[in-house]
């Protein structure tokens, strides 16, 4: 997509499931952790397709749907985290301390109840979304969220 003569990378969303992540949460995770290996963690460890800035931590727990340009996304469940988060996306080397997965398990499991029974010890971090209305999105666009009454 060309905006003001500047080439901006864009992504066409058609019909697959995607994961959204709030960048602020990665910084929060590094701040509260006592483990030194967590300092190397970035949003790349979570392999998000869409990364949202300027939101409160865990804001995505309450998202119902999102609008980015003409694209409409339906948030349908929290994104569970697995061992892939422990693999450095640049080097392919697995963290021997199992970070950031181990740290996430300390404070980010599903709330008690049916969801916790289903997800067990898989931490939740980010949100899975489906495409309701396809379109192009690009870096720098405003993300509008409609909220549910409560998280999850």
Short mmCIF file of N, CA and C in Angstrom, two decimals:
data_model
loop_
_atom_site.label_atom_id
_atom_site.label_comp_id
_atom_site.label_asym_id
_atom_site.label_seq_id
_atom_site.Cartn_x
_atom_site.Cartn_y
_atom_site.Cartn_z
N UNK A 1 0.85 -1.16 0.00
CA UNK A 1 0.00 0.00 0.00
C UNK A 1 0.90 1.23 0.00
N UNK A 2 0.53 2.23 -0.75
CA UNK A 2 1.30 3.45 -0.83
C UNK A 2 0.53 4.57 -0.14
N UNK A 3 1.08 5.11 0.91
CA UNK A 3 0.45 6.20 1.65
C UNK A 3 1.41 7.38 1.64
N UNK A 4 0.97 8.50 1.10
CA UNK A 4 1.79 9.71 1.03
C UNK A 4 3.14 9.44 0.38
N UNK A 5 3.17 8.60 -0.63
CA UNK A 5 4.41 8.32 -1.34
C UNK A 5 5.34 7.38 -0.61
N UNK A 6 4.97 6.95 0.58
CA UNK A 6 5.81 6.07 1.38
C UNK A 6 5.27 4.65 1.29
N UNK A 7 6.15 3.70 1.04
CA UNK A 7 5.74 2.30 0.97
C UNK A 7 5.56 1.76 2.38
N UNK A 8 4.36 1.32 2.70
CA UNK A 8 4.07 0.78 4.02
C UNK A 8 3.65 -0.67 3.87
N UNK A 9 4.27 -1.57 4.64
CA UNK A 9 3.88 -2.97 4.54
C UNK A 9 2.42 -3.15 4.93
N UNK A 10 1.70 -3.98 4.18
CA UNK A 10 0.31 -4.24 4.52
C UNK A 10 0.08 -5.74 4.52
N UNK A 11 -0.99 -6.13 5.14
CA UNK A 11 -1.34 -7.53 5.29
C UNK A 11 -2.80 -7.66 4.90
N UNK A 12 -3.09 -8.60 4.00
CA UNK A 12 -4.48 -8.82 3.63
C UNK A 12 -5.03 -9.93 4.51
N UNK A 13 -6.10 -9.63 5.22
CA UNK A 13 -6.75 -10.62 6.07
C UNK A 13 -7.98 -11.14 5.35
N UNK A 14 -8.04 -12.44 5.16
CA UNK A 14 -9.16 -13.00 4.43
C UNK A 14 -10.02 -13.89 5.32
N UNK A 15 -9.55 -15.06 5.69
CA UNK A 15 -10.45 -15.96 6.41
C UNK A 15 -9.76 -16.85 7.43
N UNK A 16 -8.54 -16.54 7.79
CA UNK A 16 -7.84 -17.39 8.75
C UNK A 16 -7.95 -16.81 10.15
N UNK A 17 -7.53 -17.61 11.12
CA UNK A 17 -7.49 -17.14 12.50
C UNK A 17 -6.16 -16.47 12.75
N UNK A 18 -6.19 -15.39 13.49
CA UNK A 18 -4.98 -14.64 13.80
C UNK A 18 -4.90 -14.41 15.29
N UNK A 19 -3.72 -14.05 15.73
CA UNK A 19 -3.53 -13.75 17.14
C UNK A 19 -3.11 -12.30 17.28
N UNK A 20 -3.76 -11.59 18.18
CA UNK A 20 -3.39 -10.21 18.51
C UNK A 20 -2.63 -10.20 19.82
N UNK A 21 -1.72 -9.29 19.93
CA UNK A 21 -0.90 -9.19 21.14
C UNK A 21 -0.69 -7.71 21.44
N UNK A 22 -0.73 -7.38 22.69
CA UNK A 22 -0.45 -6.01 23.10
C UNK A 22 1.01 -5.93 23.52
N UNK A 23 1.76 -5.09 22.84
CA UNK A 23 3.20 -4.98 23.08
C UNK A 23 3.51 -4.59 24.53
N UNK A 24 2.66 -3.80 25.13
CA UNK A 24 2.88 -3.35 26.51
C UNK A 24 3.02 -4.54 27.46
N UNK A 25 2.32 -5.62 27.20
CA UNK A 25 2.35 -6.77 28.10
C UNK A 25 3.72 -7.44 28.09
N UNK A 26 4.40 -7.44 26.95
CA UNK A 26 5.75 -8.01 26.89
C UNK A 26 6.68 -7.20 27.78
N UNK A 27 6.56 -5.88 27.74
CA UNK A 27 7.38 -5.03 28.62
C UNK A 27 7.04 -5.30 30.09
N UNK A 28 5.76 -5.45 30.38
CA UNK A 28 5.33 -5.74 31.75
C UNK A 28 5.92 -7.06 32.23
N UNK A 29 5.88 -8.06 31.40
CA UNK A 29 6.43 -9.37 31.74
C UNK A 29 7.90 -9.27 32.10
N UNK A 30 8.66 -8.51 31.31
CA UNK A 30 10.09 -8.33 31.60
C UNK A 30 10.29 -7.57 32.91
N UNK A 31 9.42 -6.62 33.20
CA UNK A 31 9.56 -5.80 34.40
C UNK A 31 9.31 -6.59 35.68
N UNK A 32 8.29 -7.43 35.69
CA UNK A 32 7.93 -8.12 36.93
C UNK A 32 8.74 -9.38 37.17
N UNK A 33 9.43 -9.86 36.15
CA UNK A 33 10.16 -11.12 36.29
C UNK A 33 11.46 -10.93 37.06
N UNK A 34 11.78 -11.91 37.87
CA UNK A 34 13.06 -11.93 38.58
C UNK A 34 14.09 -12.74 37.79
N UNK A 35 13.66 -13.41 36.74
CA UNK A 35 14.53 -14.28 35.96
C UNK A 35 15.27 -13.48 34.90
N UNK A 36 16.58 -13.58 34.87
CA UNK A 36 17.40 -12.81 33.92
C UNK A 36 17.13 -13.20 32.47
N UNK A 37 16.83 -14.46 32.20
CA UNK A 37 16.65 -14.86 30.80
C UNK A 37 15.39 -14.27 30.19
N UNK A 38 14.47 -13.78 31.00
CA UNK A 38 13.24 -13.19 30.48
C UNK A 38 13.52 -11.84 29.83
N UNK A 39 14.66 -11.21 30.15
CA UNK A 39 15.00 -9.91 29.59
C UNK A 39 15.14 -9.96 28.07
N UNK A 40 15.48 -11.12 27.53
CA UNK A 40 15.65 -11.25 26.09
C UNK A 40 14.34 -11.49 25.36
N UNK A 41 13.25 -11.64 26.08
CA UNK A 41 11.95 -11.92 25.47
C UNK A 41 11.43 -10.67 24.76
N UNK A 42 10.87 -10.87 23.58
CA UNK A 42 10.25 -9.78 22.84
C UNK A 42 8.91 -10.27 22.31
N UNK A 43 8.17 -9.38 21.67
CA UNK A 43 6.89 -9.79 21.10
C UNK A 43 7.08 -10.86 20.03
N UNK A 44 8.28 -10.96 19.47
CA UNK A 44 8.54 -11.99 18.47
C UNK A 44 8.43 -13.40 19.05
N UNK A 45 8.72 -13.56 20.34
CA UNK A 45 8.59 -14.88 20.97
C UNK A 45 7.16 -15.40 20.91
N UNK A 46 6.21 -14.51 20.80
CA UNK A 46 4.81 -14.91 20.82
C UNK A 46 4.21 -15.04 19.42
N UNK A 47 4.99 -14.70 18.40
CA UNK A 47 4.63 -14.91 16.99
C UNK A 47 3.24 -14.37 16.63
N UNK A 48 2.98 -13.17 17.09
CA UNK A 48 1.69 -12.53 16.80
C UNK A 48 1.67 -12.02 15.37
N UNK A 49 0.51 -12.05 14.76
CA UNK A 49 0.34 -11.48 13.43
C UNK A 49 0.07 -9.99 13.54
N UNK A 50 -0.70 -9.61 14.53
CA UNK A 50 -1.03 -8.20 14.75
C UNK A 50 -0.59 -7.83 16.17
N UNK A 51 0.19 -6.77 16.29
CA UNK A 51 0.64 -6.30 17.59
C UNK A 51 0.05 -4.90 17.80
N UNK A 52 -0.62 -4.72 18.93
CA UNK A 52 -1.30 -3.46 19.22
C UNK A 52 -0.55 -2.73 20.32
N UNK A 53 -0.31 -1.44 20.12
CA UNK A 53 0.33 -0.59 21.12
C UNK A 53 -0.71 0.30 21.79
N UNK A 54 -0.30 0.92 22.89
CA UNK A 54 -1.09 1.96 23.57
C UNK A 54 -2.40 1.44 24.16
N UNK A 55 -2.36 0.25 24.73
CA UNK A 55 -3.52 -0.31 25.44
C UNK A 55 -3.08 -0.70 26.84
N UNK A 56 -4.03 -0.80 27.73
CA UNK A 56 -3.74 -1.27 29.08
C UNK A 56 -3.39 -2.76 29.04
N UNK A 57 -2.60 -3.19 29.99
CA UNK A 57 -2.26 -4.61 30.08
C UNK A 57 -3.54 -5.43 30.22
N UNK A 58 -3.61 -6.51 29.49
CA UNK A 58 -4.71 -7.48 29.49
C UNK A 58 -6.01 -6.90 28.94
N UNK A 59 -5.95 -5.79 28.26
CA UNK A 59 -7.14 -5.18 27.65
C UNK A 59 -7.83 -6.15 26.70
N UNK A 60 -7.04 -6.96 26.02
CA UNK A 60 -7.59 -7.88 25.02
C UNK A 60 -8.52 -8.92 25.64
N UNK A 61 -8.44 -9.14 26.93
CA UNK A 61 -9.34 -10.10 27.59
C UNK A 61 -10.80 -9.68 27.44
N UNK A 62 -11.04 -8.39 27.28
CA UNK A 62 -12.42 -7.87 27.22
C UNK A 62 -12.86 -7.50 25.81
N UNK A 63 -11.99 -7.67 24.82
CA UNK A 63 -12.37 -7.32 23.46
C UNK A 63 -13.42 -8.29 22.93
N UNK A 64 -14.43 -7.73 22.28
CA UNK A 64 -15.43 -8.55 21.59
C UNK A 64 -15.12 -8.60 20.11
N UNK A 65 -14.93 -7.43 19.51
CA UNK A 65 -14.49 -7.38 18.12
C UNK A 65 -13.65 -6.14 17.88
N UNK A 66 -12.93 -6.15 16.76
CA UNK A 66 -12.00 -5.08 16.42
C UNK A 66 -12.28 -4.56 15.03
N UNK A 67 -11.99 -3.28 14.84
CA UNK A 67 -12.07 -2.66 13.52
C UNK A 67 -10.72 -2.01 13.25
N UNK A 68 -10.12 -2.38 12.14
CA UNK A 68 -8.86 -1.78 11.69
C UNK A 68 -9.08 -1.39 10.24
N UNK A 69 -9.22 -0.10 9.98
CA UNK A 69 -9.59 0.34 8.63
C UNK A 69 -10.97 -0.23 8.32
N UNK A 70 -11.09 -0.89 7.16
CA UNK A 70 -12.35 -1.53 6.78
C UNK A 70 -12.43 -2.97 7.26
N UNK A 71 -11.35 -3.48 7.82
CA UNK A 71 -11.28 -4.87 8.28
C UNK A 71 -11.99 -5.02 9.61
N UNK A 72 -12.79 -6.08 9.75
CA UNK A 72 -13.49 -6.38 11.00
C UNK A 72 -13.03 -7.75 11.49
N UNK A 73 -12.63 -7.80 12.75
CA UNK A 73 -12.13 -9.04 13.36
C UNK A 73 -12.99 -9.40 14.56
N UNK A 74 -13.33 -10.67 14.69
CA UNK A 74 -14.09 -11.17 15.83
C UNK A 74 -13.14 -11.87 16.79
N UNK A 75 -13.10 -11.42 18.03
CA UNK A 75 -12.27 -12.07 19.05
C UNK A 75 -13.07 -13.26 19.59
N UNK A 76 -12.48 -14.45 19.53
CA UNK A 76 -13.28 -15.60 19.92
C UNK A 76 -12.73 -16.41 21.08
N UNK A 77 -11.47 -16.24 21.44
CA UNK A 77 -10.96 -16.93 22.63
C UNK A 77 -9.57 -16.43 22.96
N UNK A 78 -9.17 -16.56 24.22
CA UNK A 78 -7.81 -16.19 24.59
C UNK A 78 -6.82 -17.11 23.87
N UNK A 79 -5.66 -16.60 23.60
CA UNK A 79 -4.62 -17.40 22.95
C UNK A 79 -3.81 -18.12 24.02
N UNK A 80 -3.77 -19.43 23.95
CA UNK A 80 -2.98 -20.20 24.91
C UNK A 80 -1.54 -20.26 24.43
N UNK A 81 -0.63 -20.33 25.38
CA UNK A 81 0.80 -20.32 25.08
C UNK A 81 1.41 -21.67 25.33
N UNK A 82 2.33 -22.06 24.44
CA UNK A 82 2.97 -23.38 24.51
C UNK A 82 4.48 -23.22 24.50
N UNK A 83 5.16 -24.32 24.34
CA UNK A 83 6.62 -24.36 24.39
C UNK A 83 7.27 -23.53 23.27
N UNK A 84 6.56 -23.23 22.20
CA UNK A 84 7.15 -22.42 21.12
C UNK A 84 7.60 -21.05 21.59
N UNK A 85 6.97 -20.53 22.65
CA UNK A 85 7.39 -19.22 23.16
C UNK A 85 8.79 -19.26 23.74
N UNK A 86 9.29 -20.45 24.05
CA UNK A 86 10.63 -20.59 24.65
C UNK A 86 11.73 -20.66 23.60
N UNK A 87 11.35 -20.68 22.33
CA UNK A 87 12.32 -20.78 21.24
C UNK A 87 12.57 -19.38 20.67
N UNK A 88 13.84 -18.97 20.67
CA UNK A 88 14.21 -17.67 20.10
C UNK A 88 13.89 -17.69 18.61
N UNK A 89 13.02 -16.78 18.13
CA UNK A 89 12.61 -16.80 16.73
C UNK A 89 13.73 -16.47 15.75
N UNK A 90 14.79 -15.85 16.22
CA UNK A 90 15.91 -15.50 15.35
C UNK A 90 16.91 -16.64 15.25
N UNK A 91 17.25 -17.24 16.38
CA UNK A 91 18.30 -18.27 16.39
C UNK A 91 17.75 -19.69 16.35
N UNK A 92 16.49 -19.88 16.75
CA UNK A 92 15.92 -21.22 16.82
C UNK A 92 16.35 -21.99 18.06
N UNK A 93 17.01 -21.32 19.00
CA UNK A 93 17.51 -21.97 20.21
C UNK A 93 16.46 -21.86 21.32
N UNK A 94 16.21 -23.00 21.97
CA UNK A 94 15.23 -23.05 23.06
C UNK A 94 15.86 -22.57 24.36
N UNK A 95 15.12 -21.76 25.11
CA UNK A 95 15.59 -21.25 26.40
C UNK A 95 15.64 -22.40 27.41
N UNK A 96 16.79 -22.60 28.03
CA UNK A 96 16.94 -23.73 28.96
C UNK A 96 16.11 -23.55 30.23
N UNK A 97 15.75 -22.31 30.56
CA UNK A 97 14.91 -22.04 31.73
C UNK A 97 13.41 -22.07 31.40
N UNK A 98 13.09 -22.40 30.14
CA UNK A 98 11.69 -22.48 29.68
C UNK A 98 10.97 -21.13 29.78
N UNK A 99 11.72 -20.04 29.57
CA UNK A 99 11.12 -18.72 29.61
C UNK A 99 10.73 -18.28 28.20
N UNK A 100 9.65 -17.55 28.06
CA UNK A 100 8.82 -16.92 29.07
C UNK A 100 7.65 -17.79 29.56
N UNK A 101 7.54 -19.00 29.05
CA UNK A 101 6.41 -19.87 29.42
C UNK A 101 6.32 -20.10 30.92
N UNK A 102 7.45 -20.38 31.54
CA UNK A 102 7.47 -20.64 32.98
C UNK A 102 6.96 -19.43 33.76
N UNK A 103 7.40 -18.25 33.37
CA UNK A 103 6.97 -17.02 34.06
C UNK A 103 5.47 -16.78 33.86
N UNK A 104 4.99 -16.97 32.65
CA UNK A 104 3.56 -16.77 32.39
C UNK A 104 2.70 -17.70 33.24
N UNK A 105 3.17 -18.91 33.46
CA UNK A 105 2.40 -19.87 34.27
C UNK A 105 2.27 -19.40 35.73
N UNK A 106 3.14 -18.50 36.16
CA UNK A 106 3.09 -18.01 37.53
C UNK A 106 1.91 -17.06 37.78
N UNK A 107 1.46 -16.37 36.73
CA UNK A 107 0.43 -15.36 36.97
C UNK A 107 -0.62 -15.23 35.88
N UNK A 108 -0.58 -16.06 34.83
CA UNK A 108 -1.49 -15.80 33.72
C UNK A 108 -2.24 -17.06 33.26
N UNK A 109 -2.67 -17.87 34.19
CA UNK A 109 -3.52 -19.02 33.85
C UNK A 109 -4.97 -18.55 33.76
N UNK A 110 -5.80 -19.33 33.09
CA UNK A 110 -7.22 -19.00 32.99
C UNK A 110 -7.83 -18.96 34.38
N UNK A 111 -8.90 -18.16 34.55
CA UNK A 111 -9.55 -18.13 35.86
C UNK A 111 -10.17 -19.49 36.20
N UNK A 112 -10.34 -19.76 37.48
CA UNK A 112 -10.95 -21.02 37.90
C UNK A 112 -12.31 -21.19 37.24
N UNK A 113 -12.63 -22.43 36.89
CA UNK A 113 -13.90 -22.73 36.25
C UNK A 113 -13.69 -23.58 35.01
N UNK A 114 -14.69 -23.62 34.13
CA UNK A 114 -14.61 -24.48 32.95
C UNK A 114 -13.42 -24.18 32.04
N UNK A 115 -13.10 -22.89 31.86
CA UNK A 115 -11.97 -22.55 31.00
C UNK A 115 -10.67 -23.08 31.59
N UNK A 116 -10.50 -22.97 32.88
CA UNK A 116 -9.29 -23.47 33.54
C UNK A 116 -9.19 -24.98 33.42
N UNK A 117 -10.33 -25.66 33.58
CA UNK A 117 -10.35 -27.12 33.43
C UNK A 117 -9.94 -27.53 32.03
N UNK A 118 -10.37 -26.77 31.04
CA UNK A 118 -10.05 -27.08 29.65
C UNK A 118 -8.59 -26.76 29.32
N UNK A 119 -8.10 -25.61 29.75
CA UNK A 119 -6.76 -25.16 29.37
C UNK A 119 -5.66 -25.66 30.30
N UNK A 120 -6.02 -26.10 31.48
CA UNK A 120 -5.09 -26.63 32.48
C UNK A 120 -3.97 -25.64 32.78
N UNK A 121 -2.70 -26.00 32.53
CA UNK A 121 -1.59 -25.10 32.88
C UNK A 121 -1.04 -24.33 31.69
N UNK A 122 -1.85 -24.21 30.62
CA UNK A 122 -1.45 -23.38 29.48
C UNK A 122 -1.79 -21.93 29.78
N UNK A 123 -0.79 -21.06 29.88
CA UNK A 123 -1.09 -19.66 30.16
C UNK A 123 -1.78 -18.99 28.97
N UNK A 124 -2.53 -17.94 29.25
CA UNK A 124 -3.20 -17.19 28.19
C UNK A 124 -2.50 -15.84 28.03
N UNK A 125 -2.32 -15.47 26.77
CA UNK A 125 -1.56 -14.26 26.46
C UNK A 125 -1.89 -13.84 25.04
N UNK A 126 -2.70 -12.81 24.89
CA UNK A 126 -3.15 -12.41 23.56
C UNK A 126 -4.55 -12.95 23.31
N UNK A 127 -5.05 -12.75 22.11
CA UNK A 127 -6.41 -13.19 21.77
C UNK A 127 -6.41 -13.72 20.34
N UNK A 128 -7.14 -14.81 20.13
CA UNK A 128 -7.34 -15.33 18.78
C UNK A 128 -8.52 -14.61 18.15
N UNK A 129 -8.39 -14.27 16.89
CA UNK A 129 -9.45 -13.57 16.19
C UNK A 129 -9.72 -14.25 14.85
N UNK A 130 -10.94 -14.07 14.37
CA UNK A 130 -11.32 -14.52 13.04
C UNK A 130 -11.74 -13.30 12.23
N UNK A 131 -11.73 -13.43 10.93
CA UNK A 131 -12.05 -12.31 10.04
C UNK A 131 -13.54 -12.30 9.73
N UNK A 132 -14.23 -11.22 10.09
CA UNK A 132 -15.63 -11.04 9.72
C UNK A 132 -15.76 -10.29 8.40
N UNK A 133 -14.87 -9.33 8.19
CA UNK A 133 -14.88 -8.56 6.94
C UNK A 133 -13.43 -8.40 6.50
N UNK A 134 -13.05 -9.01 5.37
CA UNK A 134 -11.66 -8.94 4.92
C UNK A 134 -11.27 -7.53 4.50
N UNK A 135 -9.98 -7.28 4.53
CA UNK A 135 -9.46 -6.01 4.09
C UNK A 135 -7.97 -5.94 4.32
N UNK A 136 -7.38 -4.82 3.93
CA UNK A 136 -5.95 -4.60 4.13
C UNK A 136 -5.73 -3.79 5.40
N UNK A 137 -4.71 -4.16 6.13
CA UNK A 137 -4.31 -3.36 7.28
C UNK A 137 -2.83 -3.06 7.15
N UNK A 138 -2.38 -2.01 7.82
CA UNK A 138 -0.95 -1.68 7.76
C UNK A 138 -0.51 -1.06 9.08
N UNK A 139 0.77 -1.03 9.26
CA UNK A 139 1.38 -0.47 10.47
C UNK A 139 0.92 0.97 10.64
N UNK A 140 0.55 1.32 11.86
CA UNK A 140 0.18 2.69 12.16
C UNK A 140 -1.31 2.96 12.16
N UNK A 141 -2.12 2.01 11.69
CA UNK A 141 -3.56 2.24 11.69
C UNK A 141 -4.11 2.20 13.12
N UNK A 142 -5.18 2.94 13.33
CA UNK A 142 -5.86 2.93 14.62
C UNK A 142 -6.69 1.66 14.73
N UNK A 143 -6.65 1.04 15.90
CA UNK A 143 -7.44 -0.16 16.17
C UNK A 143 -8.58 0.24 17.10
N UNK A 144 -9.81 -0.02 16.67
CA UNK A 144 -10.99 0.27 17.48
C UNK A 144 -11.50 -1.05 18.05
N UNK A 145 -11.79 -1.05 19.34
CA UNK A 145 -12.28 -2.27 20.00
C UNK A 145 -13.66 -2.04 20.58
N UNK A 146 -14.51 -3.03 20.42
CA UNK A 146 -15.79 -3.06 21.14
C UNK A 146 -15.61 -4.07 22.26
N UNK A 147 -16.06 -3.71 23.44
CA UNK A 147 -15.78 -4.51 24.63
C UNK A 147 -16.97 -5.35 25.06
N UNK A 148 -16.65 -6.51 25.65
CA UNK A 148 -17.65 -7.35 26.32
C UNK A 148 -17.86 -6.79 27.72
N UNK A 149 -18.89 -7.25 28.38
CA UNK A 149 -19.16 -6.79 29.75
C UNK A 149 -18.11 -7.27 30.73
N UNK A 150 -17.55 -8.45 30.47
CA UNK A 150 -16.52 -8.97 31.37
C UNK A 150 -15.49 -9.76 30.56
N UNK A 151 -14.35 -9.97 31.16
CA UNK A 151 -13.29 -10.73 30.49
C UNK A 151 -13.71 -12.18 30.31
N UNK A 152 -13.22 -12.77 29.26
CA UNK A 152 -13.44 -14.18 28.93
C UNK A 152 -14.90 -14.46 28.82
#
